[in-house]
Amino acid sequence: MSGKSGPSGTSTSVPRPPRALASLRERLRDTFWCAPAAGLVGAFALWLALSELDTRIVAYLKEEGAYEELGDLLTFAGDARTIVTTVSAAMMTFIGVVFSISLVAVQMASGQLTPRVVRIFVRSRISKLTLTVFLATFAFSLLVLTSYEGGAEPDPHRVTSAPLLQSLLTLGLVGLSLLLFVAYVSSTLRLMQVGPVLDHIAGESLRALARQPEGAGDEPSLGPVTAHVAHRERAGVLRGVAVARLVRAARRHGVVLRLVPRTGDFLVPGTPVLAVHGGAAPPRRSLRHTVSVGVERTLFQDPAFGLRQLSDIALRALSSSVNDPTTAVQCLDRIVQYLAVAVRLPLTPLHHRDRRGDVRLVQQVPGWTDLVDLAFEEIRWCAASSPQVTRRLLAGLDDLLLLASEERKEALLRHRVLLVEAVERAVPEAAGRAFALRPDRQGIG
């Protein structure tokens, strides 16, 4: 993401087409039932279509008098019947065993790292695709069994339909299920490894930063607050807002809306969610479905959530019950990577404009100091007695100081000074302090 800031350092978003389906897409990704349900519906639709095609194929061969060719096809369908019967009997058991093992793996990963990694499994495309294909194969094979007529060797002169294409598709679904099983096992094993999990969190966090609007222009004057809009829905975490809808509502009523909480804050019914500048509050019907509230945070409009996850994993690794400083160092690698990108961004309130260029929605985002405190404050408190972590933390701060502008160095220097003081209090020996305060990008390389 690139951005420009005005004289006051406040960023404003340039006009761009509204992304009406972005929120819906994120909601679908956070659900695990939608894709399997669609797969079952698709399996039934395919069975209906292929049943009709199979009936037409048999009717055409009988009209042409090609009973010998029809007999060969019926023999193939009869041979495939054994496979279809076996698949329909074994697939559901296979699904249960595979996903039971997967749930155990997810439980182990959440216990070793953080419960927030469960969302990686829930949002995983390969997990949803695998379950979808498995269930579709099971349902389709059951439907195909109902299409067989007569005994093992039906009479070509009397048969009216035979599952020819259906049997071929069943065999194809079985082959696809085996390939997806291998990919799914590989994906699940990676979920139990620290490196791939941290890489996934860092990648999602950087993409969330890139989705933030670009900055341009000067900071407008909003004027006094003339009204407030209270939160009337259920309590929960603010996951995001429908920017395009809020901008349209503010334009129609000639006001400017300012989002009071930040994305990721917990909302309680009755508390203000929007401040209105320049007029009366828009009617509630025009603000319907503009605020998304859920039970936990997401990275859709909350880039800081990635830092929260990395910090949680590092804190658990530094706890006395785990005592795994190497994992904490790996978290610091990703934290420094994240901040090295964020240090070049405005990180100031976003001003969303309508088509005429007028500001209609102001959205608060975490500033540079907020991100630095989130990244280092808690880790610094727990790392004073771990030289591997203090050395990596100092090296990361020094690297960021080389990239930061003068006004952004203050937060980094403050954490560096506090870290040195904490190590001096925790390590009484001078030689030990000197070792712990020597910057090292590998911790203890």
Coordinates of C-alpha atoms in Angstrom, one line a residue:
M1 CA 0.0 0.0 0.0
S2 CA 1.3 3.4 -0.8
G3 CA -0.1 6.6 0.6
K4 CA 0.4 10.4 0.8
S5 CA -0.4 12.6 3.7
G6 CA -1.4 16.1 4.0
P7 CA 0.3 18.8 6.0
S8 CA -1.3 17.5 9.2
G9 CA -0.3 13.9 8.4
T10 CA -3.9 12.8 8.1
S11 CA -4.6 10.4 5.2
T12 CA -7.7 10.6 3.1
S13 CA -8.8 7.9 0.8
V14 CA -9.0 8.6 -2.9
P15 CA -12.4 7.8 -4.6
R16 CA -12.7 4.3 -5.7
P17 CA -15.5 1.9 -6.7
P18 CA -17.4 0.5 -3.7
R19 CA -16.7 -3.1 -2.8
A20 CA -20.2 -4.2 -1.9
L21 CA -19.4 -7.9 -1.9
A22 CA -16.2 -7.7 0.2
S23 CA -18.0 -8.0 3.6
L24 CA -20.1 -10.9 2.3
R25 CA -17.1 -12.7 1.0
E26 CA -15.4 -12.4 4.3
R27 CA -18.4 -13.7 6.1
L28 CA -18.5 -16.7 3.9
R29 CA -14.8 -17.4 4.4
D30 CA -15.5 -17.4 8.2
T31 CA -18.1 -20.1 7.9
F32 CA -17.4 -23.8 7.4
W33 CA -20.8 -25.0 6.3
C34 CA -21.4 -23.0 3.2
A35 CA -19.1 -24.8 0.8
P36 CA -20.1 -28.4 1.9
A37 CA -23.8 -27.4 1.6
A38 CA -23.2 -26.0 -1.9
G39 CA -21.3 -29.2 -2.8
L40 CA -24.3 -31.4 -1.7
V41 CA -26.7 -29.3 -3.8
G42 CA -24.3 -29.4 -6.7
A43 CA -24.0 -33.2 -6.5
F44 CA -27.8 -33.6 -6.6
A45 CA -28.0 -31.2 -9.6
L46 CA -25.2 -33.1 -11.4
W47 CA -27.0 -36.4 -10.8
L48 CA -30.2 -35.1 -12.2
A49 CA -28.5 -33.8 -15.3
L50 CA -26.4 -36.9 -15.9
S51 CA -29.4 -39.2 -15.3
E52 CA -31.2 -37.4 -18.1
L53 CA -28.2 -37.7 -20.4
D54 CA -27.8 -41.4 -19.6
T55 CA -31.4 -42.0 -20.4
R56 CA -31.1 -40.2 -23.8
I57 CA -27.9 -42.2 -24.6
V58 CA -29.7 -45.5 -24.0
A59 CA -32.7 -44.3 -26.0
Y60 CA -30.5 -43.2 -28.9
L61 CA -28.6 -46.5 -29.0
K62 CA -31.8 -48.5 -29.0
E63 CA -33.2 -46.4 -31.8
E64 CA -30.1 -47.0 -33.9
G65 CA -30.2 -50.8 -33.1
A66 CA -26.8 -50.7 -31.6
Y67 CA -27.6 -53.3 -28.9
E68 CA -24.1 -54.8 -29.0
E69 CA -22.5 -51.4 -28.1
L70 CA -25.2 -50.8 -25.5
G71 CA -24.4 -54.2 -24.0
D72 CA -20.7 -53.2 -23.7
L73 CA -21.7 -50.0 -22.0
L74 CA -24.0 -51.9 -19.6
T75 CA -21.1 -54.3 -18.8
F76 CA -18.9 -51.3 -18.0
A77 CA -21.7 -49.8 -15.8
G78 CA -22.1 -53.1 -14.0
D79 CA -18.4 -53.4 -13.3
A80 CA -18.4 -49.8 -12.0
R81 CA -21.3 -50.7 -9.7
T82 CA -19.0 -52.5 -7.4
I83 CA -16.8 -49.5 -7.0
V84 CA -19.8 -47.2 -6.5
T85 CA -21.2 -49.5 -3.8
T86 CA -17.8 -49.7 -2.0
V87 CA -17.4 -45.9 -2.2
S88 CA -20.9 -45.2 -0.8
A89 CA -20.3 -47.7 2.1
A90 CA -16.8 -46.4 3.0
M91 CA -16.8 -42.7 2.3
M92 CA -18.7 -41.6 5.3
T93 CA -16.4 -43.6 7.7
F94 CA -13.4 -42.2 5.8
I95 CA -14.7 -38.6 6.3
G96 CA -15.3 -39.2 10.0
V97 CA -11.8 -40.6 10.6
V98 CA -10.0 -37.9 8.6
F99 CA -11.7 -35.0 10.2
S100 CA -11.5 -36.4 13.7
I101 CA -7.7 -36.6 13.3
S102 CA -7.7 -33.1 11.9
L103 CA -9.6 -31.7 14.9
V104 CA -7.0 -33.3 17.2
A105 CA -4.3 -31.6 15.2
V106 CA -6.1 -28.2 15.4
Q107 CA -6.5 -28.7 19.2
M108 CA -2.8 -29.4 19.6
A109 CA -1.9 -26.3 17.5
S110 CA -4.2 -24.0 19.4
G111 CA -2.7 -25.3 22.7
Q112 CA 0.9 -24.9 21.6
L113 CA 0.5 -21.6 19.9
T114 CA -2.8 -19.7 20.5
P115 CA -6.5 -20.4 20.1
R116 CA -6.6 -17.8 17.4
V117 CA -5.0 -20.3 15.0
V118 CA -8.3 -22.2 14.8
R119 CA -9.5 -19.5 12.4
I120 CA -6.8 -20.6 9.9
F121 CA -8.3 -24.0 9.7
V122 CA -11.9 -22.6 9.5
R123 CA -10.8 -20.2 6.6
S124 CA -8.6 -22.8 4.9
R125 CA -9.7 -23.3 1.3
I126 CA -8.2 -26.7 1.0
S127 CA -10.1 -27.9 4.2
K128 CA -13.4 -26.7 2.8
L129 CA -12.7 -28.1 -0.7
T130 CA -11.7 -31.5 0.7
L131 CA -14.8 -31.8 2.9
T132 CA -17.0 -30.5 0.0
V133 CA -15.6 -33.1 -2.4
F134 CA -15.8 -35.9 0.1
L135 CA -19.5 -35.2 0.9
A136 CA -20.3 -34.7 -2.7
T137 CA -18.7 -38.1 -3.6
F138 CA -20.6 -39.8 -0.8
A139 CA -24.0 -38.2 -1.8
F140 CA -23.4 -38.7 -5.5
S141 CA -22.5 -42.4 -5.1
L142 CA -25.7 -43.0 -3.2
L143 CA -27.8 -41.3 -5.9
V144 CA -26.0 -43.3 -8.6
L145 CA -27.0 -46.6 -6.9
T146 CA -30.7 -45.7 -7.3
S147 CA -30.1 -45.4 -11.1
Y148 CA -29.2 -49.1 -11.7
E149 CA -31.9 -51.3 -13.2
G150 CA -32.4 -55.0 -13.0
G151 CA -29.8 -57.5 -11.8
A152 CA -26.1 -57.6 -12.4
E153 CA -26.5 -58.1 -16.2
P154 CA -29.6 -56.2 -17.4
D155 CA -31.1 -57.0 -20.8
P156 CA -30.1 -54.3 -23.4
H157 CA -33.5 -54.7 -25.1
R158 CA -35.5 -53.9 -21.9
V159 CA -33.3 -51.4 -20.1
T160 CA -34.5 -47.8 -20.3
S161 CA -31.6 -46.1 -18.5
A162 CA -28.1 -47.0 -17.3
P163 CA -25.7 -44.9 -15.1
L164 CA -23.0 -44.6 -17.7
L165 CA -21.9 -41.0 -17.3
Q166 CA -22.8 -41.2 -13.6
S167 CA -20.4 -44.1 -13.1
L168 CA -17.6 -42.2 -14.9
L169 CA -18.1 -39.1 -12.8
T170 CA -18.1 -41.2 -9.6
L171 CA -14.8 -42.7 -10.6
G172 CA -13.5 -39.2 -11.2
L173 CA -14.7 -38.0 -7.9
V174 CA -13.0 -40.9 -6.2
G175 CA -9.7 -40.0 -7.9
L176 CA -10.1 -36.3 -7.0
S177 CA -10.9 -37.3 -3.3
L178 CA -7.6 -39.2 -3.1
L179 CA -5.6 -36.2 -4.5
L180 CA -7.3 -33.8 -2.1
F181 CA -6.7 -36.2 0.8
V182 CA -3.0 -36.0 0.2
A183 CA -3.1 -32.1 -0.1
Y184 CA -5.3 -31.9 3.0
V185 CA -3.0 -34.0 5.1
S186 CA 0.0 -31.9 4.0
S187 CA -2.0 -28.7 4.9
T188 CA -3.0 -30.0 8.3
L189 CA 0.6 -31.0 9.1
R190 CA 1.8 -27.5 8.3
L191 CA -0.8 -26.1 10.7
M192 CA 1.1 -28.0 13.5
Q193 CA 4.4 -26.3 12.5
V194 CA 5.3 -22.9 14.0
G195 CA 7.0 -21.5 10.9
P196 CA 4.1 -22.0 8.4
V197 CA 1.5 -20.7 10.9
L198 CA 3.5 -17.5 11.6
D199 CA 4.1 -17.1 7.9
H200 CA 0.3 -17.4 7.2
I201 CA -0.5 -14.8 9.9
A202 CA 2.1 -12.4 8.7
G203 CA 1.0 -12.8 5.1
E204 CA -2.7 -12.1 6.0
S205 CA -1.6 -9.1 8.1
L206 CA 0.4 -7.6 5.3
R207 CA -2.5 -8.1 2.9
A208 CA -4.8 -6.3 5.4
L209 CA -2.4 -3.4 5.4
A210 CA -2.4 -3.3 1.6
R211 CA -6.2 -3.1 1.6
Q212 CA -6.3 0.1 3.5
P213 CA -7.2 3.2 1.3
E214 CA -4.4 5.3 0.0
G215 CA -3.9 8.8 1.4
A216 CA -4.2 12.0 -0.4
G217 CA -5.2 15.6 0.3
D218 CA -5.5 17.8 3.4
E219 CA -7.4 17.1 6.6
P220 CA -10.9 18.5 6.4
S221 CA -12.6 20.4 9.2
L222 CA -15.4 18.3 10.5
G223 CA -17.0 20.8 12.8
P224 CA -18.8 20.1 16.1
V225 CA -20.7 16.9 16.8
T226 CA -24.4 17.4 16.1
A227 CA -25.7 13.9 16.9
H228 CA -24.7 10.3 17.8
V229 CA -25.9 7.0 16.5
A230 CA -26.1 4.3 19.2
H231 CA -25.3 0.6 18.6
R232 CA -28.6 -1.3 18.8
E233 CA -27.6 -4.8 17.7
R234 CA -26.1 -7.6 19.8
A235 CA -22.9 -7.1 21.7
G236 CA -19.7 -8.2 20.0
V237 CA -16.5 -7.3 18.4
L238 CA -16.6 -4.7 15.6
R239 CA -15.4 -6.7 12.6
G240 CA -15.8 -4.0 10.0
V241 CA -18.1 -1.5 8.4
A242 CA -19.8 -1.2 5.0
V243 CA -17.8 1.9 3.8
A244 CA -19.7 2.4 0.6
R245 CA -23.2 2.3 2.3
L246 CA -22.1 4.7 5.0
V247 CA -20.7 7.1 2.5
R248 CA -23.9 7.0 0.4
A249 CA -26.1 7.5 3.5
A250 CA -24.0 10.5 4.6
R251 CA -24.1 12.0 1.1
R252 CA -27.9 11.7 0.9
H253 CA -28.4 13.5 4.2
G254 CA -25.6 16.0 3.8
V255 CA -23.6 15.1 6.9
V256 CA -20.2 13.6 7.8
L257 CA -20.1 10.4 9.8
R258 CA -17.2 9.5 12.1
L259 CA -16.8 5.9 13.4
V260 CA -16.4 6.2 17.2
P261 CA -14.9 2.8 18.0
R262 CA -11.9 1.3 16.1
T263 CA -12.2 -2.0 14.3
G264 CA -11.6 -4.7 16.8
D265 CA -13.3 -2.9 19.7
F266 CA -16.0 -4.6 21.7
L267 CA -19.4 -2.9 21.2
V268 CA -22.1 -2.9 23.9
P269 CA -25.7 -2.0 22.9
G270 CA -26.5 1.6 23.7
T271 CA -23.0 2.9 23.3
P272 CA -22.3 5.4 20.4
V273 CA -21.0 3.8 17.2
L274 CA -21.2 6.8 14.9
A275 CA -20.7 10.5 15.5
V276 CA -22.6 12.9 13.2
H277 CA -21.1 16.2 12.0
G278 CA -23.1 18.9 10.2
G279 CA -26.7 17.9 10.7
A280 CA -29.2 15.4 12.1
A281 CA -28.4 11.7 12.2
P282 CA -29.6 9.7 9.1
P283 CA -32.6 7.5 9.8
R284 CA -31.8 4.1 11.1
R285 CA -33.2 2.3 8.0
S286 CA -30.4 3.9 5.9
L287 CA -27.7 2.7 8.3
R288 CA -29.0 -0.9 8.4
H289 CA -26.4 -3.6 7.9
T290 CA -23.5 -1.1 7.8
V291 CA -21.8 -2.4 11.0
S292 CA -20.6 -6.0 11.2
V293 CA -20.3 -7.4 14.7
G294 CA -19.1 -10.9 15.6
V295 CA -17.7 -13.0 18.4
E296 CA -14.0 -12.4 17.5
R297 CA -11.8 -10.2 15.5
T298 CA -10.8 -10.7 11.9
L299 CA -8.1 -9.2 9.6
F300 CA -10.6 -7.9 7.1
Q301 CA -10.5 -4.2 8.3
D302 CA -8.3 -4.8 11.3
P303 CA -4.6 -5.1 10.4
A304 CA -3.5 -4.8 14.0
F305 CA -5.1 -8.2 14.8
G306 CA -2.2 -9.9 13.1
L307 CA 0.2 -8.3 15.6
R308 CA -2.1 -9.4 18.4
Q309 CA -1.8 -13.0 17.3
L310 CA 2.0 -12.9 16.9
S311 CA 2.3 -11.3 20.3
D312 CA 0.1 -13.9 21.8
I313 CA 2.2 -16.7 20.4
A314 CA 5.4 -15.1 21.6
L315 CA 3.9 -14.6 25.1
R316 CA 2.8 -18.2 25.4
A317 CA 6.3 -19.3 24.2
L318 CA 7.9 -17.2 26.9
S319 CA 5.7 -18.4 29.7
S320 CA 7.3 -20.6 32.4
S321 CA 5.1 -23.6 31.4
V322 CA 6.3 -23.6 27.8
N323 CA 9.7 -21.9 27.9
D324 CA 10.3 -21.8 24.2
P325 CA 12.3 -18.7 23.4
T326 CA 13.1 -19.9 19.8
T327 CA 9.4 -19.6 18.9
A328 CA 9.3 -16.1 20.4
V329 CA 12.3 -15.2 18.2
Q330 CA 10.4 -16.5 15.2
C331 CA 7.4 -14.3 16.2
L332 CA 9.7 -11.3 16.4
D333 CA 11.0 -12.0 12.9
R334 CA 7.4 -11.6 11.6
I335 CA 6.7 -8.6 13.8
V336 CA 9.7 -6.7 12.5
Q337 CA 8.7 -7.7 9.0
Y338 CA 5.2 -6.2 9.6
L339 CA 6.5 -3.0 11.2
A340 CA 9.1 -2.5 8.4
V341 CA 6.1 -2.2 6.0
A342 CA 3.9 -0.2 8.4
V343 CA 6.7 2.3 9.1
R344 CA 6.3 3.7 5.6
L345 CA 2.5 4.2 5.8
P346 CA 0.6 7.2 7.0
L347 CA -1.3 5.2 9.7
T348 CA -3.6 8.2 10.4
P349 CA -7.5 8.5 10.3
L350 CA -9.0 7.5 7.0
H351 CA -11.3 10.0 5.3
H352 CA -13.6 8.3 2.8
R353 CA -15.0 10.6 0.1
D354 CA -18.0 10.5 -2.1
R355 CA -17.9 10.8 -5.9
R356 CA -17.7 14.6 -5.7
G357 CA -14.6 14.4 -3.4
D358 CA -16.4 15.5 -0.2
V359 CA -15.4 13.7 3.0
R360 CA -18.4 11.6 4.2
L361 CA -16.9 9.0 6.6
V362 CA -13.9 9.2 9.0
Q363 CA -12.5 6.0 10.3
Q364 CA -9.9 5.7 13.1
V365 CA -7.0 3.3 12.6
P366 CA -4.1 2.4 14.9
G367 CA -1.3 4.8 14.8
W368 CA 2.4 4.0 14.6
T369 CA 2.9 4.3 18.4
D370 CA -0.1 2.0 18.9
L371 CA 1.4 -0.7 16.6
V372 CA 4.8 -0.5 18.2
D373 CA 3.4 -0.8 21.7
L374 CA 1.2 -3.7 20.7
A375 CA 4.3 -5.4 19.1
F376 CA 6.8 -5.0 21.8
E377 CA 5.3 -3.9 25.2
E378 CA 4.1 -7.3 26.5
I379 CA 7.0 -9.2 25.0
R380 CA 9.5 -6.9 26.6
W381 CA 8.0 -7.5 30.0
C382 CA 8.4 -11.3 29.6
A383 CA 11.8 -11.3 27.8
A384 CA 14.1 -9.6 30.2
S385 CA 15.5 -12.9 31.5
S386 CA 15.8 -14.6 28.1
P387 CA 19.0 -13.4 26.3
Q388 CA 17.9 -15.1 23.0
V389 CA 14.8 -12.9 22.9
T390 CA 16.4 -9.6 24.1
R391 CA 19.2 -9.9 21.5
R392 CA 16.6 -10.4 18.7
L393 CA 14.4 -7.6 20.1
L394 CA 17.3 -5.2 20.1
A395 CA 18.3 -6.2 16.6
G396 CA 14.8 -5.7 15.4
L397 CA 14.5 -2.2 17.0
D398 CA 17.8 -1.2 15.5
D399 CA 16.7 -2.3 12.0
L400 CA 13.4 -0.4 12.4
L401 CA 15.3 2.7 13.5
L402 CA 17.2 2.7 10.2
L403 CA 13.9 2.7 8.3
A404 CA 11.8 5.1 10.5
S405 CA 11.5 8.8 10.0
E406 CA 12.6 11.2 12.8
E407 CA 9.1 11.6 14.2
R408 CA 8.6 7.8 14.4
K409 CA 11.9 7.0 16.0
E410 CA 10.7 8.1 19.4
A411 CA 8.5 5.1 20.1
L412 CA 11.3 2.7 19.0
L413 CA 13.9 4.4 21.2
R414 CA 11.6 4.4 24.2
H415 CA 11.2 0.6 23.9
R416 CA 14.9 0.2 23.5
V417 CA 15.7 2.2 26.6
L418 CA 13.0 0.3 28.6
L419 CA 14.4 -3.0 27.4
V420 CA 17.9 -2.1 28.5
E421 CA 16.6 -1.1 31.9
A422 CA 14.6 -4.3 32.3
V423 CA 17.7 -6.5 31.4
E424 CA 19.8 -4.5 33.8
R425 CA 17.4 -5.2 36.6
A426 CA 17.0 -8.9 35.7
V427 CA 20.6 -9.8 35.1
P428 CA 23.0 -8.7 37.9
E429 CA 26.3 -9.9 36.3
A430 CA 27.9 -7.4 34.0
A431 CA 29.1 -10.1 31.6
G432 CA 25.6 -11.5 31.4
R433 CA 24.1 -8.1 30.7
A434 CA 26.6 -7.4 28.0
F435 CA 25.7 -10.7 26.3
A436 CA 22.0 -10.2 26.6
L437 CA 22.2 -6.6 25.2
R438 CA 24.2 -7.5 22.1
P439 CA 21.9 -7.3 19.0
D440 CA 21.6 -10.5 17.1
R441 CA 19.0 -11.2 14.4
Q442 CA 19.0 -14.9 15.2
G443 CA 18.8 -14.3 19.0
I444 CA 21.8 -16.5 19.7
G445 CA 23.0 -17.4 16.3

